[in-house]
Short mmCIF file of C-alpha atoms and ligand atoms in Angstrom, two decimals:
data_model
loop_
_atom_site.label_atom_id
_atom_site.label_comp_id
_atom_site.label_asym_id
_atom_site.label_seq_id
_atom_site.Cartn_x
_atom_site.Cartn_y
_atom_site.Cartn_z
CA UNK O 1 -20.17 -283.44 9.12
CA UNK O 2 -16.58 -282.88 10.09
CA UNK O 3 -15.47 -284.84 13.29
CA UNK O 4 -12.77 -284.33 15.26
CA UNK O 5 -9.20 -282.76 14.43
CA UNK O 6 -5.99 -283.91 13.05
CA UNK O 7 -2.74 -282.41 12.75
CA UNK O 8 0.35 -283.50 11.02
CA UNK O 9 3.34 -282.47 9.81
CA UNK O 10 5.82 -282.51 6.59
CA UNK O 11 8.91 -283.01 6.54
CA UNK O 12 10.09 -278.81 6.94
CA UNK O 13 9.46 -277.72 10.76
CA UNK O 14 8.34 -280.81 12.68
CA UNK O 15 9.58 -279.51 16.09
CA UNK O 16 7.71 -276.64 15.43
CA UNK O 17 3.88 -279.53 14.51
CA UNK O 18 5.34 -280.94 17.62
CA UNK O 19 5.12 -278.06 19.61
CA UNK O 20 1.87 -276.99 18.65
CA UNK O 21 0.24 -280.51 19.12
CA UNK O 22 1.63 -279.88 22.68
CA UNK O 23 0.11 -276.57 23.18
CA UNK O 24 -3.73 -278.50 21.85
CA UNK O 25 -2.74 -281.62 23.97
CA UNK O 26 -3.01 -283.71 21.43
CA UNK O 27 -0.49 -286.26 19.41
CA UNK O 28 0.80 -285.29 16.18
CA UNK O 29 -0.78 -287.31 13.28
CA UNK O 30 1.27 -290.03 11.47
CA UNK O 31 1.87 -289.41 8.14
CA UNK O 32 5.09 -290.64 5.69
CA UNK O 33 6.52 -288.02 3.25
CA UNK O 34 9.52 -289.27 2.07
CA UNK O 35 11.33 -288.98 -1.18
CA UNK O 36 12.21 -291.73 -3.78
CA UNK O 37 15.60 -292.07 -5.41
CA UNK O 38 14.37 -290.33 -8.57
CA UNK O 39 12.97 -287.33 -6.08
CA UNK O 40 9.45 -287.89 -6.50
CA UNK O 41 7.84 -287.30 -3.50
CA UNK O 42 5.30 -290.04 -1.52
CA UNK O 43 2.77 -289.80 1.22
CA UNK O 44 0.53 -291.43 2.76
CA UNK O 45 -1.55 -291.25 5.91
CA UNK O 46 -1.13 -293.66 8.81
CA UNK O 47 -4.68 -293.30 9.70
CA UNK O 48 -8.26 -293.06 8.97
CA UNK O 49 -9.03 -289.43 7.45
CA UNK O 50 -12.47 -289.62 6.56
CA UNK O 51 -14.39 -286.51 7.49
CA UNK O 52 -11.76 -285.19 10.08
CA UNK O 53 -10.91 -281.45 9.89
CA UNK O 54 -7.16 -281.93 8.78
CA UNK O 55 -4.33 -279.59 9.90
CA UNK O 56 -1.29 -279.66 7.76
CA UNK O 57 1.50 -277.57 8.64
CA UNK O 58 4.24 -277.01 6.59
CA UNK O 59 6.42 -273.78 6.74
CA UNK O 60 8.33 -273.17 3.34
CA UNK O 61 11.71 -273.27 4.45
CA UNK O 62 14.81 -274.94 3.85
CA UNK O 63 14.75 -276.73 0.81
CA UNK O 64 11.73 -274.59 0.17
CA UNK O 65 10.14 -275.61 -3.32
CA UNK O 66 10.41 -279.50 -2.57
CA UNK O 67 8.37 -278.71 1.01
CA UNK O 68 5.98 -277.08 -1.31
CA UNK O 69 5.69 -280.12 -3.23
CA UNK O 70 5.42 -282.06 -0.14
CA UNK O 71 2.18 -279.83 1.43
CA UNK O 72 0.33 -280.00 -2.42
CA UNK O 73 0.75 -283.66 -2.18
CA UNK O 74 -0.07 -283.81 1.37
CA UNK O 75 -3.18 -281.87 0.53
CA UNK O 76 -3.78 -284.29 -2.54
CA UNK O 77 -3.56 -287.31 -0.06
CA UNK O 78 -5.99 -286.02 2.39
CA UNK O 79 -8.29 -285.22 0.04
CA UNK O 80 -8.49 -288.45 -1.61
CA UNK O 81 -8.57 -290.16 1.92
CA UNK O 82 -11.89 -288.00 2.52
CA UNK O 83 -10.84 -285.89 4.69
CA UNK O 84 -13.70 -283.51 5.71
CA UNK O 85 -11.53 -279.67 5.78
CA UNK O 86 -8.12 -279.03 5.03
CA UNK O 87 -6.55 -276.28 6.51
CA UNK O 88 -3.01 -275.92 5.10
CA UNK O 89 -0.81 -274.24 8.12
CA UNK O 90 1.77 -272.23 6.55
CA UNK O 91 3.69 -270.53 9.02
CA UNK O 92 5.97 -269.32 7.08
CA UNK O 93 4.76 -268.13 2.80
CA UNK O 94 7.42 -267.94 0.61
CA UNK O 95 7.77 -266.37 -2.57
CA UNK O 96 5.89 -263.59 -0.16
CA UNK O 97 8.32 -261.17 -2.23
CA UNK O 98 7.15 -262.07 -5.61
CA UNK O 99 3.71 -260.55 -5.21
CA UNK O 100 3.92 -258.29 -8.42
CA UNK O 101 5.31 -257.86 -11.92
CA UNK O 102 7.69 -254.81 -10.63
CA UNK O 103 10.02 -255.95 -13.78
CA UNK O 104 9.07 -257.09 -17.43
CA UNK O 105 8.76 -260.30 -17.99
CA UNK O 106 8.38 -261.66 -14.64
CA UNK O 107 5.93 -263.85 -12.83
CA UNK O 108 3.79 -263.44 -9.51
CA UNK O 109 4.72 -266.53 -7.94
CA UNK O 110 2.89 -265.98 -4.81
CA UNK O 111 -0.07 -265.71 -6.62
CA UNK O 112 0.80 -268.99 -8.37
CA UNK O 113 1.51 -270.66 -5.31
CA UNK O 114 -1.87 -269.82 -4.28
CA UNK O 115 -3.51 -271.43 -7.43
CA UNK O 116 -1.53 -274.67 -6.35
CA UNK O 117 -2.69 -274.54 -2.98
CA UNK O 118 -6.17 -274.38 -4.38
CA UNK O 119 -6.03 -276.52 -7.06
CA UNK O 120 -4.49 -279.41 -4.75
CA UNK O 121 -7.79 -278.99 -2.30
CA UNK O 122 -7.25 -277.21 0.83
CA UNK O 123 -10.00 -275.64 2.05
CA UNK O 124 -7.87 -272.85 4.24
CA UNK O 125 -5.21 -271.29 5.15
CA UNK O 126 -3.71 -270.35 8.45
CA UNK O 127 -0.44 -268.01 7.73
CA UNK O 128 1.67 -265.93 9.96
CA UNK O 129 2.86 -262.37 8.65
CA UNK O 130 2.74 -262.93 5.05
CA UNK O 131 5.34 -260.28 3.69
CA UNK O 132 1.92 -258.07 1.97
CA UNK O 133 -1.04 -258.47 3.54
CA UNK O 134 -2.79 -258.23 0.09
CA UNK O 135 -1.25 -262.38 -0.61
CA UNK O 136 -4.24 -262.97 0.87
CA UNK O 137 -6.52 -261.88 -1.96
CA UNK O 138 -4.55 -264.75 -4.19
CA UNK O 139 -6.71 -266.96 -2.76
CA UNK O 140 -10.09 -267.72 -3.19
CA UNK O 141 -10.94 -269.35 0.27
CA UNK O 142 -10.29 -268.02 4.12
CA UNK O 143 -6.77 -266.63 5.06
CA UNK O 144 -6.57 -266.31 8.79
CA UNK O 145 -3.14 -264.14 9.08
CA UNK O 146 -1.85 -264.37 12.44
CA UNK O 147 0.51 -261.59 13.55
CA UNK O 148 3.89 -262.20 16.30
CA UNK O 149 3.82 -258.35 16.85
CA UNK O 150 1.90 -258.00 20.31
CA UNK O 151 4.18 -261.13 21.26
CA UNK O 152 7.33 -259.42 20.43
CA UNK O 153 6.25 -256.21 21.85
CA UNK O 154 5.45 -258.06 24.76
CA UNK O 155 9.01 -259.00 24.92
CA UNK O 156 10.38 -255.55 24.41
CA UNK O 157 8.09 -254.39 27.08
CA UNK O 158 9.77 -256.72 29.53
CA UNK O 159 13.06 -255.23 29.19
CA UNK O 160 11.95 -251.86 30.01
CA UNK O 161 13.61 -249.62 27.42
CA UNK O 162 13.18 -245.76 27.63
CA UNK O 163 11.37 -244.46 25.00
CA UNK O 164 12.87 -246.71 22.14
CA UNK O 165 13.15 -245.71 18.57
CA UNK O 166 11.66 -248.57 16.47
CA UNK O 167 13.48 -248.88 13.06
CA UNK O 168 12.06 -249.75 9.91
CA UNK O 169 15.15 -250.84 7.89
CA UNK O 170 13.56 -250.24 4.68
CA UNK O 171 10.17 -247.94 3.64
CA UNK O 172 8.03 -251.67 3.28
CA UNK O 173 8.43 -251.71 7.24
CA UNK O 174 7.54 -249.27 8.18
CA UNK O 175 4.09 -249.30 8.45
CA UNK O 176 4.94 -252.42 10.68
CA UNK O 177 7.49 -249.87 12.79
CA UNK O 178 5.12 -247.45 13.49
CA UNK O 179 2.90 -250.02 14.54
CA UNK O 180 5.03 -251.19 16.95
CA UNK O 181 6.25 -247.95 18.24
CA UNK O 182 2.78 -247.16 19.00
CA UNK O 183 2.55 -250.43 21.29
CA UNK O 184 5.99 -249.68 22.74
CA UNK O 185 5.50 -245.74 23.70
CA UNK O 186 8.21 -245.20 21.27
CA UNK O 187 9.26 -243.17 18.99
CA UNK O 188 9.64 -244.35 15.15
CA UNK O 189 12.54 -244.10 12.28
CA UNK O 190 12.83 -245.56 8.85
CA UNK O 191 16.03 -246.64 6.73
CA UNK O 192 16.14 -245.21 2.76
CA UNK O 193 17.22 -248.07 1.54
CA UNK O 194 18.32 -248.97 -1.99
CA UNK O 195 18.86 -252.17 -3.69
CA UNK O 196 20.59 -252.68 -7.50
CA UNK O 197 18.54 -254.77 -9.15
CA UNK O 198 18.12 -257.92 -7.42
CA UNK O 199 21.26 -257.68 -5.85
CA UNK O 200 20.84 -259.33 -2.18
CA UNK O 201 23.40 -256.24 -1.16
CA UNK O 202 21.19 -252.97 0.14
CA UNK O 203 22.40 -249.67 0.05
CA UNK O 204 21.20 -247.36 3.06
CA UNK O 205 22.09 -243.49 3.55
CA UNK O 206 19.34 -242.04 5.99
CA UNK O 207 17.32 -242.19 8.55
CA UNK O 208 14.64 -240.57 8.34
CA UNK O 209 12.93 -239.66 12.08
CA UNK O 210 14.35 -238.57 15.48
CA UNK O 211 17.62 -238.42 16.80
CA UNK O 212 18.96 -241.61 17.97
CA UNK O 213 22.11 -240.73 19.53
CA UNK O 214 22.13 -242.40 22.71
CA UNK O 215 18.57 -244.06 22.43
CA UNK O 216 17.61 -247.28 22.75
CA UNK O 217 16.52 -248.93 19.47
CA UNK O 218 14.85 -251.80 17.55
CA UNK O 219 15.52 -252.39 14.23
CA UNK O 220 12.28 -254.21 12.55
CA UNK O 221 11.55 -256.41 9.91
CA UNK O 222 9.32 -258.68 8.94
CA UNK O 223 11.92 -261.25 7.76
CA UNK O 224 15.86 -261.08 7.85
CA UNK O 225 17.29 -263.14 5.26
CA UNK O 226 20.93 -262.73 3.92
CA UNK O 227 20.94 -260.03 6.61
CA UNK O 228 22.42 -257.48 3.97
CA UNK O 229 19.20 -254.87 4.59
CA UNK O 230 19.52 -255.01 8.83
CA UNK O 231 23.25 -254.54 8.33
CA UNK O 232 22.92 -251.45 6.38
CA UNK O 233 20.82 -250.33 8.95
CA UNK O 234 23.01 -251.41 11.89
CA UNK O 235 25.97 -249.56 10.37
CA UNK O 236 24.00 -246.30 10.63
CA UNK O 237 22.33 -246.46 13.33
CA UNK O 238 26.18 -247.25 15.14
CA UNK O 239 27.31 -244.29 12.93
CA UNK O 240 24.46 -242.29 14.77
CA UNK O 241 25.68 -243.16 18.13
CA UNK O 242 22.51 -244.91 19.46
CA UNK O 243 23.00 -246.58 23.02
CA UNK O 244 21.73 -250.00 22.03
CA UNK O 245 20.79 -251.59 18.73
CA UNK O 246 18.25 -254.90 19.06
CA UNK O 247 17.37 -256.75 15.84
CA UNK O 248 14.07 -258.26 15.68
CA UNK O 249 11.88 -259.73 12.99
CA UNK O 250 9.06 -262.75 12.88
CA UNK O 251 10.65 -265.08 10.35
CA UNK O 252 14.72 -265.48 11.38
CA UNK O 253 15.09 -266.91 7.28
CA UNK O 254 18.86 -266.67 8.38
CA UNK O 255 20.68 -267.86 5.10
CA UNK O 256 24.15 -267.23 3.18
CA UNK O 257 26.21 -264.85 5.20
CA UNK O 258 23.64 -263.83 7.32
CA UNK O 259 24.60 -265.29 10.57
CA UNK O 260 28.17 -264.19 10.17
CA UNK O 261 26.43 -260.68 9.18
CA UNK O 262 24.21 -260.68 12.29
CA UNK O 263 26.98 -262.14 14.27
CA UNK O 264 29.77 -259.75 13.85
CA UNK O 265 27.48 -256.51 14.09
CA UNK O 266 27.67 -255.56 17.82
CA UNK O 267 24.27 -255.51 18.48
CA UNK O 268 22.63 -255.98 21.84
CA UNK O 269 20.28 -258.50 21.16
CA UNK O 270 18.63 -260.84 17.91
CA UNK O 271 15.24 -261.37 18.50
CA UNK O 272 13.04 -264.07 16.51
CA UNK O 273 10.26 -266.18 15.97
CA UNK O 274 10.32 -269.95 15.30
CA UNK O 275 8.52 -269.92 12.35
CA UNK O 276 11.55 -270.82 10.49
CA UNK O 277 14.01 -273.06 12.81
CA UNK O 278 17.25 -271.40 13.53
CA UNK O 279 20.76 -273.05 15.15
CA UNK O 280 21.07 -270.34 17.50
CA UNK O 281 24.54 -272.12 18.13
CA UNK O 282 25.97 -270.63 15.05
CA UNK O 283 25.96 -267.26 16.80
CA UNK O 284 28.64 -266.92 18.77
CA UNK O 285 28.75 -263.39 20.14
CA UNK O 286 25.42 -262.29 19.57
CA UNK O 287 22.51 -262.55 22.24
CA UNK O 288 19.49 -264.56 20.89
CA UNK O 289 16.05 -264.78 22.00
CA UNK O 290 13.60 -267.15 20.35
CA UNK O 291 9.72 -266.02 21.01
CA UNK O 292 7.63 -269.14 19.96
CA UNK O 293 4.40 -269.10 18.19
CA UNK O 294 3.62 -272.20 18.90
CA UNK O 295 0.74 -271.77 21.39
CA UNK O 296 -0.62 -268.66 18.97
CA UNK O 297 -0.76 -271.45 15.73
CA UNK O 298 -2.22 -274.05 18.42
CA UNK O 299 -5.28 -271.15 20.01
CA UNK O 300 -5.74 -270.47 15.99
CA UNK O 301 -6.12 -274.34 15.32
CA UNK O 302 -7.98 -274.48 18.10
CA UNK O 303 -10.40 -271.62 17.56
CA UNK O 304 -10.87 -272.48 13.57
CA UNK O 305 -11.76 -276.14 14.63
CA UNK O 306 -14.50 -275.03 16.66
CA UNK O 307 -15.81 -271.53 15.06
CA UNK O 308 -14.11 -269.39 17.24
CA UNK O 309 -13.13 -265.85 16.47
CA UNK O 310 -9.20 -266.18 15.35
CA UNK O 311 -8.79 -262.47 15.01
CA UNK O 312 -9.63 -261.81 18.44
CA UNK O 313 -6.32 -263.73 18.89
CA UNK O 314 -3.61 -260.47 17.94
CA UNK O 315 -5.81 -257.48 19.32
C1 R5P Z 1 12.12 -256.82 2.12
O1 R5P Z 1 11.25 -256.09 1.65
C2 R5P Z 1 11.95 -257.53 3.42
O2 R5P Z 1 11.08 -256.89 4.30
C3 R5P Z 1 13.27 -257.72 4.09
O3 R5P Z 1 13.83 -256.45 4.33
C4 R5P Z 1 14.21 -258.51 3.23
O4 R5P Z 1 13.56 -259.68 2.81
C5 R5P Z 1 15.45 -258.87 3.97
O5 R5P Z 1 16.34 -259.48 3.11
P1 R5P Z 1 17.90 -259.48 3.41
O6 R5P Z 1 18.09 -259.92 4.81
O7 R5P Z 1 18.46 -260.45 2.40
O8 R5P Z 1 18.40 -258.11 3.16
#
């Protein structure tokens, strides 16, 4: 029978185990993952594992396929130390873009991530806004896919905005966009955007949707990385004359020239999740705000430990 629960942490996000072992009131396991000198990677648990219902959370960020290698091992460990269920916590899935062969000769990484996953022995996974909801078909046990949109909407709310347009900056959000206008009493826009190849540079002509001269609006994505498709965006909407321009999205995967990007764009406000961390100290002009989903991973750790209903956590 699986006892009581454990939660530790690799070596990728470990203010953001930290803060979720706050939110359960509970101490973050010990565990050392550490690299030798020939970069094969070691861990071992600093306690006893045997049938406890192990957490392992591990957002792929940074240096993104070595914390993958980290959590398989991690899982590997656990296993082999009995653990009773292993839930891997994956805030953040990468490779989330390579979910299908849209050119010859490629692979579907995310689907081969999934097989690793497996293969290594978790029983679960616990995910937040995986970049297609389909990902989690790729694997063969539960996916409980939290969502940060009611917790960013609950932000917008706060700031009591007239009407805003919500932006999709490309077509893939804006299923996402509508969503959220819906929420927000808003109205909703998307970008045609264009990319050459796989160019990080977008190309983006029209919106398509209402007028947004001298509306508020919220651009929306579900990740911003070099910041190249939200800048397109930005440039029209300022082209358009809207009154206000706030950038949101749930993973802030700020990299190459996105901060100076996001930084130098006049916008009214950047808006994240910590699902990746961010130095919001890099940004020197631009307003951040950091939502934390912290307590949402904690209530879904929680609720999974004891067979509660995690879904009824993002009505
Ligand atoms: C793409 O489909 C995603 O939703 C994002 O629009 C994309 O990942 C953002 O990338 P970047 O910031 O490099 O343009």
């Amino acid at each position: 029978m699986v006892q009581e629960m454990a939660v530790f942490s690799g070596n990728a996000h470990p203010a953001f185990a930290e803060a979720v072992c706050k939110h359960l009131e509970m101490p973050l396991g010990g565990v050392e993952v550490f690299n030798f000198s020939n970069e094969n990677t070691f861990v071992r648990f600093l306690q006893n594992m045997r049938e406890r219902d192990v957490f392992l959370v591990q957002p792929f960020v940074g240096d993104v396929n070595t914390r993958i290698m980290e959590l398989l091992i991690m899982i590997d460990a656990a296993k082999r130390a009995s653990a009773g269920r292993i839930t891997a916590v994956i805030p953040y899935f990468a490779y989330g873009r390579s979910d299908k062969k849209d050119q010859p000769h490629i692979s579907i990484t995310a689907r081969l991530l999934a097989n690793f996953i497996e293969v290594s022995g978790a029983d679960r996974v616990l995910t937040a806004n995986l970049h297609a909801g389909q990902i989690q078909g790729f694997f063969n046990m539960p996916v409980d896919e939290l969502n940060a949109m009611p917790l960013i909407v609950e932000h917008f709310r706060s700031l009591k905005l007239d009407r805003p347009v919500v932006v999709a900056p490309d077509v893939g959000a804006a299923k996402d966009a509508s969503n959220m206008a819906a929420r927000l009493g808003g109205d909703v826009a998307f970008v045609d955007k264009r990319r050459d190849g796989n160019d990080e540079t977008a190309h983006s002509t029209t919106i398509v949707g209402p007028e947004v001269r001298d509306r508020d609006t919220i651009l929306y994505d579900d990740e911003i990385l070099s910041g190249g498709t939200v800048e397109a965006a930005i440039t029209l909407l300022q082209q358009q004359g809207a009154r206000s321009i706030y950038v949101s999205c749930v993973h802030p995967y700020f990299r190459g020239p996105a901060f100076e990007r996001l930084d130098s764009a006049d916008i009214t406000a950047l808006v994240y999740t910590d699902t990746v961390p961010v130095d919001a100290g890099a940004f020197e002009h631009v307003p951040t705000h950091e939502i934390s989903l912290a307590p949402l991973f904690g209530d879904a750790i929680h609720r999974i430990h004891t067979g509660g209903s995690v879904s009824a956590l993002f009505r």
